[in-house]
Amino acid sequence: MTNATIESLKKRRTQYALGRTSSLSADQIEALVKEAIRLAPSSFNSQSSRAVILFGAASDQFWALTTEALRAVVPAENFAPTEAKLKSFAAGLGTVLFYEDQSVVADLQAKFALYADNFPVWSEQSAGMAQLAVWTALADAGLGASLQHYNPLADAAAAKAFGVPESWKLRAQMPFGSNEAPFGDKAFMDDAARFKTFHAATA
Ligand SMILES: Cc1cc2nc3c(=O)[nH]c(=O)nc-3n(C[C@H](O)[C@H](O)[C@H](O)COP(=O)(O)O)c2cc1C
């Protein structure tokens, strides 16, 4: 049985070799990212996910700011591989910065005290759903991407550069672009160790 969703999920892989060739316009990519995040579920339909979508020079700027933030903490003798990695993220068409709005979390905690401890967790889970939705939509459109976590190191500089509200907490960065190399091999663990299925009630 072929299933369109499964086929899309199969296309989503981590791609570090990014380039800038695409038949899609920036407007089309922006629309894809927004729609994927809009359609992703969130606890209580709280829609806590936020995104800053960076193209071209703005994406370069984000990775340059991150490079400088890292330079301050990584020993100089180890910095070359770090810098090369960050350059590869900037080599793509753009970067999506994924945020979770903490004011939404705090409002829910105040409104539904019984679940107060859960809302920060559910916000993180909602973030993951939004990230998968965007990553898969980009893959379906023929674009490669990876998922990075330079937060909290990059937060302050990015907030200043892109006018990010104080309540938005940076959770992940997704550099994207054309696929410039084949995907690496990926092994899957045994289904038997992973899944249990039941049809009848257990004794
Ligand atoms: C929650 C989460 C965090 C991840 N963090 C990083 C990361 O910080 N840097 C990175 O290069 N890849 C990161 N990845 C990508 C995984 O390493 C990758 O998805 C996994 O190895 C499977 O490969 P695939 O994406 O090609 O299917 C992350 C993935 C997930 C789901």
mmCIF file of C-alpha atoms and ligand atoms in Angstrom:
data_model
loop_
_atom_site.group_PDB
_atom_site.id
_atom_site.type_symbol
_atom_site.label_atom_id
_atom_site.label_comp_id
_atom_site.label_asym_id
_atom_site.label_seq_id
_atom_site.Cartn_x
_atom_site.Cartn_y
_atom_site.Cartn_z
ATOM 1 C CA MET A 1 0.000 0.000 0.000
ATOM 2 C CA THR A 2 1.514 3.346 -0.957
ATOM 3 C CA ASN A 3 0.781 6.233 1.323
ATOM 4 C CA ALA A 4 1.614 9.802 0.388
ATOM 5 C CA THR A 5 2.561 10.770 3.947
ATOM 6 C CA ILE A 6 4.935 7.823 4.336
ATOM 7 C CA GLU A 7 6.509 8.638 0.978
ATOM 8 C CA SER A 8 7.062 12.236 2.132
ATOM 9 C CA LEU A 9 8.518 11.066 5.442
ATOM 10 C CA LYS A 10 10.940 8.821 3.529
ATOM 11 C CA LYS A 11 12.223 11.850 1.602
ATOM 12 C CA ARG A 12 13.116 13.723 4.797
ATOM 13 C CA ARG A 13 16.728 13.134 5.716
ATOM 14 C CA THR A 14 19.524 15.118 7.313
ATOM 15 C CA GLN A 15 21.412 17.002 4.612
ATOM 16 C CA TYR A 16 24.573 18.903 5.504
ATOM 17 C CA ALA A 17 25.731 19.559 1.911
ATOM 18 C CA LEU A 18 23.532 22.522 1.032
ATOM 19 C CA GLY A 19 23.557 24.752 -2.013
ATOM 20 C CA ARG A 20 21.586 27.640 -3.432
ATOM 21 C CA THR A 21 19.963 26.207 -6.536
ATOM 22 C CA SER A 22 16.211 25.690 -6.428
ATOM 23 C CA SER A 23 13.313 26.084 -8.797
ATOM 24 C CA LEU A 24 11.275 27.404 -5.865
ATOM 25 C CA SER A 25 11.135 31.114 -5.113
ATOM 26 C CA ALA A 26 11.786 32.437 -1.617
ATOM 27 C CA ASP A 27 8.088 33.347 -1.451
ATOM 28 C CA GLN A 28 7.097 29.762 -2.192
ATOM 29 C CA ILE A 29 9.479 28.409 0.444
ATOM 30 C CA GLU A 30 8.233 30.952 2.974
ATOM 31 C CA ALA A 31 4.632 29.919 2.252
ATOM 32 C CA LEU A 32 5.552 26.239 2.722
ATOM 33 C CA VAL A 33 7.216 26.880 6.066
ATOM 34 C CA LYS A 34 4.312 28.955 7.343
ATOM 35 C CA GLU A 35 1.689 26.459 6.217
ATOM 36 C CA ALA A 36 3.566 23.515 7.742
ATOM 37 C CA ILE A 37 3.797 25.293 11.105
ATOM 38 C CA ARG A 38 0.165 26.413 10.926
ATOM 39 C CA LEU A 39 -0.992 22.858 10.286
ATOM 40 C CA ALA A 40 1.142 21.289 13.029
ATOM 41 C CA PRO A 41 -0.819 20.402 16.167
ATOM 42 C CA SER A 42 -0.178 22.002 19.561
ATOM 43 C CA SER A 43 -1.483 21.305 23.064
ATOM 44 C CA PHE A 44 -4.896 22.915 23.622
ATOM 45 C CA ASN A 45 -4.427 24.325 20.110
ATOM 46 C CA SER A 46 -2.236 26.899 21.847
ATOM 47 C CA GLN A 47 -0.172 27.511 18.673
ATOM 48 C CA SER A 48 2.915 28.270 20.724
ATOM 49 C CA SER A 49 5.357 27.761 17.842
ATOM 50 C CA ARG A 50 6.924 30.800 16.213
ATOM 51 C CA ALA A 51 9.425 31.046 13.383
ATOM 52 C CA VAL A 52 11.855 33.514 11.920
ATOM 53 C CA ILE A 53 12.460 32.638 8.288
ATOM 54 C CA LEU A 54 15.803 33.832 6.968
ATOM 55 C CA PHE A 55 16.936 33.868 3.353
ATOM 56 C CA GLY A 56 20.241 34.757 1.708
ATOM 57 C CA ALA A 57 22.166 37.510 3.484
ATOM 58 C CA ALA A 58 19.891 37.322 6.551
ATOM 59 C CA SER A 59 20.678 33.622 6.933
ATOM 60 C CA ASP A 60 24.388 34.377 6.435
ATOM 61 C CA GLN A 61 24.056 36.995 9.174
ATOM 62 C CA PHE A 62 22.552 34.498 11.600
ATOM 63 C CA TRP A 63 25.389 32.000 11.024
ATOM 64 C CA ALA A 64 28.012 34.773 11.272
ATOM 65 C CA LEU A 65 26.529 35.858 14.634
ATOM 66 C CA THR A 66 26.526 32.248 15.795
ATOM 67 C CA THR A 67 30.126 31.833 14.666
ATOM 68 C CA GLU A 68 31.158 34.846 16.742
ATOM 69 C CA ALA A 69 29.224 33.596 19.790
ATOM 70 C CA LEU A 70 30.949 30.218 19.456
ATOM 71 C CA ARG A 71 34.385 31.750 18.907
ATOM 72 C CA ALA A 72 34.078 33.229 22.389
ATOM 73 C CA VAL A 73 33.656 29.798 24.004
ATOM 74 C CA VAL A 74 35.450 27.263 21.764
ATOM 75 C CA PRO A 75 39.250 27.033 22.231
ATOM 76 C CA ALA A 76 40.972 28.729 19.262
ATOM 77 C CA GLU A 77 42.931 25.578 18.340
ATOM 78 C CA ASN A 78 39.650 23.621 17.913
ATOM 79 C CA PHE A 79 37.742 26.338 16.103
ATOM 80 C CA ALA A 80 38.488 25.486 12.452
ATOM 81 C CA PRO A 81 36.129 22.454 12.220
ATOM 82 C CA THR A 82 33.387 24.400 14.037
ATOM 83 C CA GLU A 83 33.743 27.318 11.650
ATOM 84 C CA ALA A 84 33.686 25.008 8.614
ATOM 85 C CA LYS A 85 30.486 23.386 9.897
ATOM 86 C CA LEU A 86 28.779 26.737 10.376
ATOM 87 C CA LYS A 87 29.864 27.801 6.881
ATOM 88 C CA SER A 88 28.149 24.712 5.477
ATOM 89 C CA PHE A 89 24.887 25.792 7.154
ATOM 90 C CA ALA A 90 25.220 29.254 5.621
ATOM 91 C CA ALA A 91 25.838 27.742 2.165
ATOM 92 C CA GLY A 92 22.150 26.969 1.694
ATOM 93 C CA LEU A 93 19.193 29.108 0.662
ATOM 94 C CA GLY A 94 18.154 30.003 4.171
ATOM 95 C CA THR A 95 17.479 29.015 7.751
ATOM 96 C CA VAL A 96 14.304 28.630 9.768
ATOM 97 C CA LEU A 97 14.677 29.625 13.412
ATOM 98 C CA PHE A 98 12.115 27.776 15.518
ATOM 99 C CA TYR A 99 10.850 29.452 18.668
ATOM 100 C CA GLU A 100 8.302 28.635 21.357
ATOM 101 C CA ASP A 101 6.439 31.594 22.818
ATOM 102 C CA GLN A 102 6.851 31.337 26.595
ATOM 103 C CA SER A 103 4.034 33.831 27.196
ATOM 104 C CA VAL A 104 1.641 31.265 25.707
ATOM 105 C CA VAL A 105 3.017 28.621 28.075
ATOM 106 C CA ALA A 106 2.690 30.951 31.091
ATOM 107 C CA ASP A 107 -0.898 31.906 30.154
ATOM 108 C CA LEU A 108 -1.887 28.246 29.913
ATOM 109 C CA GLN A 109 -0.238 27.503 33.264
ATOM 110 C CA ALA A 110 -2.215 30.311 34.883
ATOM 111 C CA LYS A 111 -5.467 29.218 33.237
ATOM 112 C CA PHE A 112 -5.175 25.471 33.798
ATOM 113 C CA ALA A 113 -3.232 25.088 37.066
ATOM 114 C CA LEU A 114 -3.846 21.340 37.132
ATOM 115 C CA TYR A 115 -1.639 20.900 34.054
ATOM 116 C CA ALA A 116 0.891 23.597 34.953
ATOM 117 C CA ASP A 117 3.851 21.191 34.916
ATOM 118 C CA ASN A 118 2.860 19.766 31.556
ATOM 119 C CA PHE A 119 2.663 22.930 29.485
ATOM 120 C CA PRO A 120 6.426 23.461 29.106
ATOM 121 C CA VAL A 121 6.752 19.798 28.049
ATOM 122 C CA TRP A 122 3.856 20.044 25.621
ATOM 123 C CA SER A 123 5.335 23.208 24.180
ATOM 124 C CA GLU A 124 8.563 21.286 23.452
ATOM 125 C CA GLN A 125 6.564 18.482 21.893
ATOM 126 C CA SER A 126 4.645 20.975 19.765
ATOM 127 C CA ALA A 127 7.977 22.440 18.656
ATOM 128 C CA GLY A 128 9.092 18.999 17.498
ATOM 129 C CA MET A 129 5.883 18.548 15.547
ATOM 130 C CA ALA A 130 6.347 21.903 13.823
ATOM 131 C CA GLN A 131 9.965 21.049 13.016
ATOM 132 C CA LEU A 132 9.064 17.695 11.502
ATOM 133 C CA ALA A 133 6.265 19.288 9.483
ATOM 134 C CA VAL A 134 8.600 21.925 8.030
ATOM 135 C CA TRP A 135 11.461 19.476 7.433
ATOM 136 C CA THR A 136 9.115 17.073 5.617
ATOM 137 C CA ALA A 137 7.480 19.817 3.553
ATOM 138 C CA LEU A 138 10.908 21.081 2.474
ATOM 139 C CA ALA A 139 11.963 17.537 1.569
ATOM 140 C CA ASP A 140 8.771 17.049 -0.427
ATOM 141 C CA ALA A 141 9.655 20.220 -2.324
ATOM 142 C CA GLY A 142 13.082 18.768 -3.150
ATOM 143 C CA LEU A 143 15.034 20.767 -0.580
ATOM 144 C CA GLY A 144 17.554 19.398 1.897
ATOM 145 C CA ALA A 145 17.814 20.529 5.524
ATOM 146 C CA SER A 146 19.238 19.633 8.894
ATOM 147 C CA LEU A 147 18.226 20.353 12.456
ATOM 148 C CA GLN A 148 20.671 22.337 14.599
ATOM 149 C CA HIS A 149 20.759 23.505 18.218
ATOM 150 C CA TYR A 150 22.963 26.534 18.718
ATOM 151 C CA ASN A 151 20.554 27.862 21.334
ATOM 152 C CA PRO A 152 20.977 29.385 23.844
ATOM 153 C CA LEU A 153 24.350 30.620 22.572
ATOM 154 C CA ALA A 154 22.883 32.381 19.533
ATOM 155 C CA ASP A 155 19.689 33.662 21.176
ATOM 156 C CA ALA A 156 20.663 37.171 22.238
ATOM 157 C CA ALA A 157 22.385 38.157 19.004
ATOM 158 C CA ALA A 158 19.577 36.698 16.868
ATOM 159 C CA ALA A 159 16.926 38.440 18.979
ATOM 160 C CA LYS A 160 18.656 41.769 18.497
ATOM 161 C CA ALA A 161 19.300 41.300 14.775
ATOM 162 C CA PHE A 162 15.803 40.113 13.877
ATOM 163 C CA GLY A 163 13.628 41.944 16.416
ATOM 164 C CA VAL A 164 12.522 38.760 18.162
ATOM 165 C CA PRO A 165 10.078 39.324 21.046
ATOM 166 C CA GLU A 166 11.518 38.601 24.484
ATOM 167 C CA SER A 167 8.998 35.857 25.206
ATOM 168 C CA TRP A 168 10.111 33.796 22.179
ATOM 169 C CA LYS A 169 12.585 31.084 23.169
ATOM 170 C CA LEU A 170 14.843 29.733 20.440
ATOM 171 C CA ARG A 171 14.549 25.949 20.288
ATOM 172 C CA ALA A 172 16.160 24.895 16.979
ATOM 173 C CA GLN A 173 17.603 26.091 13.703
ATOM 174 C CA MET A 174 16.952 24.455 10.336
ATOM 175 C CA PRO A 175 19.360 25.431 7.559
ATOM 176 C CA PHE A 176 17.925 24.419 4.177
ATOM 177 C CA GLY A 177 18.935 24.501 0.528
ATOM 178 C CA SER A 178 19.495 22.350 -2.513
ATOM 179 C CA ASN A 179 20.782 18.825 -1.919
ATOM 180 C CA GLU A 180 24.436 18.849 -2.970
ATOM 181 C CA ALA A 181 25.315 15.291 -1.914
ATOM 182 C CA PRO A 182 23.528 11.966 -1.599
ATOM 183 C CA PHE A 183 22.078 11.200 1.823
ATOM 184 C CA GLY A 184 24.126 9.048 4.172
ATOM 185 C CA ASP A 185 23.125 5.482 4.982
ATOM 186 C CA LYS A 186 20.681 5.111 7.803
ATOM 187 C CA ALA A 187 20.213 1.990 9.882
ATOM 188 C CA PHE A 188 16.944 1.116 11.524
ATOM 189 C CA MET A 189 16.699 -0.872 14.739
ATOM 190 C CA ASP A 190 14.675 -4.078 14.900
ATOM 191 C CA ASP A 191 10.937 -3.541 14.832
ATOM 192 C CA ALA A 192 10.587 -6.366 17.373
ATOM 193 C CA ALA A 193 12.480 -4.341 19.987
ATOM 194 C CA ARG A 194 10.496 -1.242 19.202
ATOM 195 C CA PHE A 195 6.856 -2.019 18.717
ATOM 196 C CA LYS A 196 4.193 -4.077 20.438
ATOM 197 C CA THR A 197 0.812 -4.675 18.833
ATOM 198 C CA PHE A 198 -2.234 -6.232 20.460
ATOM 199 C CA HIS A 199 -5.624 -7.102 19.069
ATOM 200 C CA ALA A 200 -7.122 -8.943 22.008
ATOM 201 C CA ALA A 201 -7.397 -7.933 25.643
ATOM 202 C CA THR A 202 -4.561 -9.303 27.776
ATOM 203 C CA ALA A 203 -5.262 -11.566 30.719
HETATM 204 C C1 LIG B 1 15.253 16.251 18.512
HETATM 205 C C2 LIG B 1 16.360 16.153 17.499
HETATM 206 C C3 LIG B 1 17.533 16.846 17.709
HETATM 207 C C4 LIG B 1 18.551 16.831 16.738
HETATM 208 N N1 LIG B 1 19.652 17.613 16.909
HETATM 209 C C5 LIG B 1 20.579 17.676 15.932
HETATM 210 C C6 LIG B 1 21.665 18.574 16.022
HETATM 211 O O1 LIG B 1 21.768 19.357 16.980
HETATM 212 N N2 LIG B 1 22.579 18.592 15.015
HETATM 213 C C7 LIG B 1 22.471 17.771 13.931
HETATM 214 O O2 LIG B 1 23.313 17.830 13.041
HETATM 215 N N3 LIG B 1 21.421 16.904 13.798
HETATM 216 C C8 LIG B 1 20.491 16.851 14.773
HETATM 217 N N4 LIG B 1 19.407 16.016 14.631
HETATM 218 C C9 LIG B 1 19.307 15.134 13.445
HETATM 219 C C10 LIG B 1 19.512 13.669 13.767
HETATM 220 O O3 LIG B 1 20.861 13.402 14.058
HETATM 221 C C11 LIG B 1 19.017 12.852 12.568
HETATM 222 O O4 LIG B 1 17.666 13.170 12.321
HETATM 223 C C12 LIG B 1 19.148 11.358 12.793
HETATM 224 O O5 LIG B 1 20.490 10.971 12.852
HETATM 225 C C13 LIG B 1 18.464 10.555 11.695
HETATM 226 O O6 LIG B 1 18.928 10.914 10.407
HETATM 227 P P1 LIG B 1 17.959 11.509 9.309
HETATM 228 O O7 LIG B 1 17.546 12.873 9.741
HETATM 229 O O8 LIG B 1 18.778 11.513 8.038
HETATM 230 O O9 LIG B 1 16.758 10.595 9.195
HETATM 231 C C14 LIG B 1 18.396 16.028 15.578
HETATM 232 C C15 LIG B 1 17.207 15.316 15.399
HETATM 233 C C16 LIG B 1 16.195 15.386 16.324
HETATM 234 C C17 LIG B 1 14.904 14.660 16.062
#
